[in-house]
Amino acid sequence: MTAIYAVRYGTLATTRGASFLDYAQYGQPDGPQQLDYYYWVIASGDQVILVDTGFDPRVGRRRGREVLIDPVDALELIGFSARDVDQVIVSHFHYDHIGNVAAFPTAQISFQRRELSFWTGAEAADAEYAALIEDTEIRFLSDALVDGRARALDGDTELASGVVARLVGGHTPGEQIVTVETDGGLVVLAADAVHFYEEMELGRPYAVAHDPPAMLSAYHALEQMRLDGATIVAGHDPGIVTRFPPAGLTRPGIVVQIAA
Ligand SMILES: [Zn+2]
């Protein structure tokens, strides 16, 4: 049995113009856009696996994001503590996905080697990229690889029974999604391969794209998975909390159940 939860720990009121690449091309007026922050929990057999760990609340507040709950504390709402976490699968290295990795001292960490290479390379020093990361957090992951706590993946890799990390790129060079086989069918934790469902549904690229054609290819691959019956879980869509039923010991709008 595999249960999957999405934890909505933060939010931002932004605009559609700031959310989509070259939004003016659609000839629609700008307007408000809510962007929510999530991480995901897979409880499979006796393993607890996190996909991403959210932003560090101090970093999020400094960047003007509203913190709904401390991401580490939020685990308790579904009955887990930080020490219960066996694995952290990192979708990519932006600050809102790796902020609390150090809070899970017994977890094996995995990410794509291509992601680490990019963020520890010369190109990442460019201001447009540097704005998306926290240097200390990148260093933590880089050190974790040296210490043997982290594993660098070269493409698609099964990390637990039925849990597969898949390299898609696009949003960042080493962006990966996680597919999970459940009793109810395949669940795809898309992270930032799809921030908002309409990116995939309308072929409308997100504003931050390392490689826009690769990002569009990822949308197509995910749309095909959806047509084949998979449940796609977008990475920042405010609709997650209405698409999936509430779960956890909490006020509404924090934890939802993706699979039971
Ligand atoms: Zn993100």
Short mmCIF file of C-alpha atoms and ligand atoms in Angstrom, two decimals:
data_model
loop_
_atom_site.label_atom_id
_atom_site.label_comp_id
_atom_site.label_asym_id
_atom_site.label_seq_id
_atom_site.Cartn_x
_atom_site.Cartn_y
_atom_site.Cartn_z
CA MET A 1 0.00 0.00 0.00
CA THR A 2 1.30 3.39 -0.94
CA ALA A 3 -0.10 6.64 0.43
CA ILE A 4 0.86 9.99 -1.07
CA TYR A 5 0.28 13.43 0.40
CA ALA A 6 0.88 16.96 -0.84
CA VAL A 7 1.75 19.47 1.88
CA ARG A 8 0.92 23.09 1.09
CA TYR A 9 3.19 25.09 3.39
CA GLY A 10 3.43 28.50 1.71
CA THR A 11 1.76 30.86 -0.72
CA LEU A 12 2.37 33.97 -2.81
CA ALA A 13 -0.02 36.43 -4.44
CA THR A 14 1.60 37.20 -7.79
CA THR A 15 0.38 38.08 -11.29
CA ARG A 16 -0.27 36.09 -14.43
CA GLY A 17 2.19 38.31 -16.26
CA ALA A 18 4.93 37.27 -13.84
CA SER A 19 3.95 33.60 -14.01
CA PHE A 20 3.98 32.81 -17.72
CA LEU A 21 6.70 33.28 -20.29
CA ASP A 22 5.94 36.24 -22.57
CA TYR A 23 2.37 36.45 -21.28
CA ALA A 24 1.56 39.41 -23.56
CA GLN A 25 1.54 37.01 -26.55
CA TYR A 26 -1.82 35.60 -25.38
CA GLY A 27 -3.59 38.96 -25.74
CA GLN A 28 -5.23 38.58 -22.32
CA PRO A 29 -5.25 41.22 -19.59
CA ASP A 30 -2.87 40.69 -16.70
CA GLY A 31 -4.48 39.66 -13.42
CA PRO A 32 -3.81 38.04 -10.07
CA GLN A 33 -2.27 34.59 -9.83
CA GLN A 34 -1.94 32.60 -6.63
CA LEU A 35 1.21 30.48 -6.46
CA ASP A 36 1.30 27.86 -3.71
CA TYR A 37 4.30 26.02 -2.30
CA TYR A 38 4.24 22.27 -1.70
CA TYR A 39 6.34 19.28 -0.95
CA TRP A 40 5.18 15.68 -1.23
CA VAL A 41 5.26 12.63 1.05
CA ILE A 42 5.22 9.02 -0.14
CA ALA A 43 4.57 6.37 2.51
CA SER A 44 5.32 3.09 0.76
CA GLY A 45 5.62 -0.14 2.71
CA ASP A 46 7.89 0.75 5.63
CA GLN A 47 9.57 3.64 3.78
CA VAL A 48 8.85 7.34 4.16
CA ILE A 49 10.04 9.29 1.14
CA LEU A 50 9.88 13.05 0.69
CA VAL A 51 9.92 14.66 -2.71
CA ASP A 52 11.54 18.02 -1.93
CA THR A 53 11.56 19.71 1.47
CA GLY A 54 10.12 23.19 0.85
CA PHE A 55 11.81 26.50 1.50
CA ASP A 56 13.50 27.44 4.76
CA PRO A 57 10.83 29.63 6.45
CA ARG A 58 13.40 32.40 7.09
CA VAL A 59 14.40 32.39 3.42
CA GLY A 60 10.79 32.34 2.27
CA ARG A 61 9.88 35.31 4.44
CA ARG A 62 12.96 37.22 3.29
CA ARG A 63 11.77 36.62 -0.28
CA GLY A 64 8.25 37.87 0.53
CA ARG A 65 6.52 34.48 0.61
CA GLU A 66 3.82 33.77 3.18
CA VAL A 67 4.64 30.79 5.40
CA LEU A 68 1.48 28.81 6.23
CA ILE A 69 3.31 26.24 8.35
CA ASP A 70 6.94 25.28 8.94
CA PRO A 71 7.49 22.50 6.35
CA VAL A 72 9.33 20.27 8.83
CA ASP A 73 6.67 20.67 11.53
CA ALA A 74 3.98 19.91 8.96
CA LEU A 75 5.15 16.29 8.75
CA GLU A 76 3.68 15.70 12.21
CA LEU A 77 0.22 16.42 10.78
CA ILE A 78 0.44 13.13 8.89
CA GLY A 79 2.01 11.26 11.78
CA PHE A 80 5.70 11.41 10.90
CA SER A 81 8.73 13.03 12.48
CA ALA A 82 11.85 14.19 10.65
CA ARG A 83 13.74 11.07 11.81
CA ASP A 84 11.18 8.81 10.15
CA VAL A 85 12.21 10.04 6.70
CA ASP A 86 14.25 7.41 4.83
CA GLN A 87 14.75 9.26 1.55
CA VAL A 88 14.58 12.78 0.16
CA ILE A 89 14.25 12.94 -3.62
CA VAL A 90 15.19 16.42 -4.81
CA SER A 91 13.34 17.57 -7.94
CA HIS A 92 15.73 20.49 -8.55
CA PHE A 93 17.88 22.95 -6.62
CA HIS A 94 15.72 26.11 -6.46
CA TYR A 95 15.45 27.48 -2.91
CA ASP A 96 11.79 26.52 -2.51
CA HIS A 97 12.55 22.82 -2.99
CA ILE A 98 15.71 22.18 -0.94
CA GLY A 99 15.44 24.58 2.00
CA ASN A 100 15.14 22.04 4.80
CA VAL A 101 17.12 19.03 3.59
CA ALA A 102 19.46 19.30 6.58
CA ALA A 103 16.52 18.72 8.94
CA PHE A 104 16.33 15.05 7.85
CA PRO A 105 19.62 13.67 9.19
CA THR A 106 18.90 9.99 8.54
CA ALA A 107 17.56 10.35 5.00
CA GLN A 108 19.36 9.26 1.87
CA ILE A 109 19.24 12.17 -0.60
CA SER A 110 19.08 11.84 -4.38
CA PHE A 111 19.15 14.30 -7.26
CA GLN A 112 20.25 14.35 -10.87
CA ARG A 113 23.99 14.76 -11.41
CA ARG A 114 23.21 17.24 -14.17
CA GLU A 115 21.45 19.50 -11.65
CA LEU A 116 24.41 19.53 -9.28
CA SER A 117 26.86 20.16 -12.14
CA PHE A 118 24.91 23.17 -13.33
CA TRP A 119 24.50 24.84 -9.92
CA THR A 120 28.14 24.28 -8.97
CA GLY A 121 29.36 25.47 -12.39
CA ALA A 122 30.32 28.88 -13.73
CA GLU A 123 27.05 29.61 -15.54
CA ALA A 124 25.05 29.50 -12.29
CA ALA A 125 26.83 32.64 -11.09
CA ASP A 126 24.80 34.72 -13.60
CA ALA A 127 22.40 36.96 -11.68
CA GLU A 128 19.25 35.52 -13.27
CA TYR A 129 20.16 32.05 -12.00
CA ALA A 130 21.73 33.07 -8.70
CA ALA A 131 18.47 34.75 -7.67
CA LEU A 132 16.74 31.37 -7.63
CA ILE A 133 19.02 29.58 -5.18
CA GLU A 134 20.67 29.85 -1.76
CA ASP A 135 24.41 29.18 -1.91
CA THR A 136 24.53 27.47 1.49
CA GLU A 137 21.82 25.04 0.40
CA ILE A 138 23.65 24.11 -2.80
CA ARG A 139 26.83 23.59 -0.78
CA PHE A 140 24.97 21.30 1.63
CA LEU A 141 23.90 19.01 -1.23
CA SER A 142 27.33 19.11 -2.82
CA ASP A 143 28.94 18.15 0.53
CA ALA A 144 26.32 15.44 1.07
CA LEU A 145 27.47 13.75 -2.12
CA VAL A 146 31.07 13.75 -0.88
CA ASP A 147 29.96 12.41 2.52
CA GLY A 148 28.00 9.60 0.92
CA ARG A 149 24.66 10.90 2.22
CA ALA A 150 23.55 11.85 -1.26
CA ARG A 151 23.43 9.99 -4.52
CA ALA A 152 23.78 11.62 -7.94
CA LEU A 153 21.52 10.02 -10.54
CA ASP A 154 22.28 9.77 -14.26
CA GLY A 155 18.78 9.69 -15.73
CA ASP A 156 15.77 7.59 -14.76
CA THR A 157 16.28 5.55 -11.58
CA GLU A 158 13.99 3.39 -9.42
CA LEU A 159 14.57 4.54 -5.82
CA ALA A 160 12.07 2.27 -4.06
CA SER A 161 9.64 -0.35 -5.28
CA GLY A 162 7.42 1.42 -7.83
CA VAL A 163 8.98 4.84 -7.11
CA VAL A 164 10.98 6.16 -10.07
CA ALA A 165 12.83 9.46 -10.49
CA ARG A 166 12.71 10.57 -14.12
CA LEU A 167 14.92 13.24 -15.63
CA VAL A 168 12.94 15.76 -17.70
CA GLY A 169 15.02 18.99 -17.62
CA GLY A 170 13.47 22.16 -19.06
CA HIS A 171 12.70 24.25 -15.98
CA THR A 172 16.25 23.53 -14.76
CA PRO A 173 18.94 21.39 -16.42
CA GLY A 174 18.39 18.45 -14.07
CA GLU A 175 14.72 18.83 -13.18
CA GLN A 176 13.25 15.43 -12.36
CA ILE A 177 9.74 14.18 -11.74
CA VAL A 178 8.79 11.19 -9.57
CA THR A 179 6.33 8.53 -10.70
CA VAL A 180 4.70 6.28 -8.11
CA GLU A 181 2.73 3.10 -8.73
CA THR A 182 -0.32 2.98 -6.44
CA ASP A 183 -3.42 0.81 -6.15
CA GLY A 184 -5.31 3.63 -7.90
CA GLY A 185 -2.88 3.85 -10.84
CA LEU A 186 0.23 5.83 -11.63
CA VAL A 187 0.77 9.11 -9.76
CA VAL A 188 3.17 11.65 -11.24
CA LEU A 189 4.68 14.16 -8.83
CA ALA A 190 5.63 16.69 -11.47
CA ALA A 191 7.24 19.26 -9.13
CA ASP A 192 8.28 22.20 -11.32
CA ALA A 193 8.05 20.34 -14.60
CA VAL A 194 4.48 21.73 -14.35
CA HIS A 195 3.87 24.60 -11.90
CA PHE A 196 0.25 25.23 -12.99
CA TYR A 197 -1.98 22.73 -14.78
CA GLU A 198 -2.70 25.20 -17.56
CA GLU A 199 0.95 25.06 -18.65
CA MET A 200 0.38 21.47 -19.67
CA GLU A 201 -3.24 21.86 -20.77
CA LEU A 202 -2.66 24.95 -22.94
CA GLY A 203 1.05 24.52 -23.78
CA ARG A 204 1.74 27.79 -22.00
CA PRO A 205 5.32 27.86 -20.64
CA TYR A 206 6.11 29.00 -17.10
CA ALA A 207 8.10 32.21 -16.72
CA VAL A 208 11.27 30.55 -15.42
CA ALA A 209 12.63 28.21 -18.06
CA HIS A 210 16.24 27.17 -18.46
CA ASP A 211 15.37 25.46 -21.74
CA PRO A 212 11.86 26.35 -23.02
CA PRO A 213 11.69 23.66 -25.76
CA ALA A 214 12.66 20.99 -23.22
CA MET A 215 10.03 22.35 -20.85
CA LEU A 216 7.40 22.01 -23.60
CA SER A 217 8.57 18.45 -24.27
CA ALA A 218 8.05 17.67 -20.59
CA TYR A 219 4.50 19.10 -20.80
CA HIS A 220 3.79 16.80 -23.74
CA ALA A 221 5.20 13.76 -21.95
CA LEU A 222 3.11 14.53 -18.86
CA GLU A 223 -0.03 15.15 -20.92
CA GLN A 224 0.49 11.76 -22.55
CA MET A 225 0.82 10.13 -19.11
CA ARG A 226 -2.44 11.84 -18.11
CA LEU A 227 -4.18 10.49 -21.23
CA ASP A 228 -2.86 7.04 -20.31
CA GLY A 229 -4.65 7.32 -16.96
CA ALA A 230 -1.99 8.77 -14.66
CA THR A 231 -2.78 11.37 -12.00
CA ILE A 232 -0.58 14.42 -12.55
CA VAL A 233 0.29 16.53 -9.50
CA ALA A 234 1.41 20.03 -10.46
CA GLY A 235 4.09 21.71 -8.36
CA HIS A 236 2.61 25.12 -7.49
CA ASP A 237 -1.04 25.05 -8.57
CA PRO A 238 -3.52 26.46 -6.02
CA GLY A 239 -6.10 24.00 -7.38
CA ILE A 240 -4.36 21.06 -5.68
CA VAL A 241 -6.30 21.63 -2.46
CA THR A 242 -9.65 21.33 -4.27
CA ARG A 243 -8.69 18.52 -6.69
CA PHE A 244 -7.67 16.21 -3.86
CA PRO A 245 -9.36 15.46 -0.52
CA PRO A 246 -8.10 17.00 2.71
CA ALA A 247 -6.00 14.86 5.04
CA GLY A 248 -3.99 15.21 8.20
CA LEU A 249 -4.69 16.69 11.59
CA THR A 250 -4.89 20.29 10.57
CA ARG A 251 -6.91 23.22 9.45
CA PRO A 252 -8.08 22.87 5.85
CA GLY A 253 -5.77 23.71 2.95
CA ILE A 254 -2.49 22.32 4.29
CA VAL A 255 -2.41 18.55 3.64
CA VAL A 256 -4.24 16.72 0.86
CA GLN A 257 -4.27 13.02 0.04
CA ILE A 258 -3.14 12.20 -3.49
CA ALA A 259 -3.32 8.42 -3.03
CA ALA A 260 -4.54 6.30 -0.12
ZN ZN B 1 9.27 25.67 -7.25
#
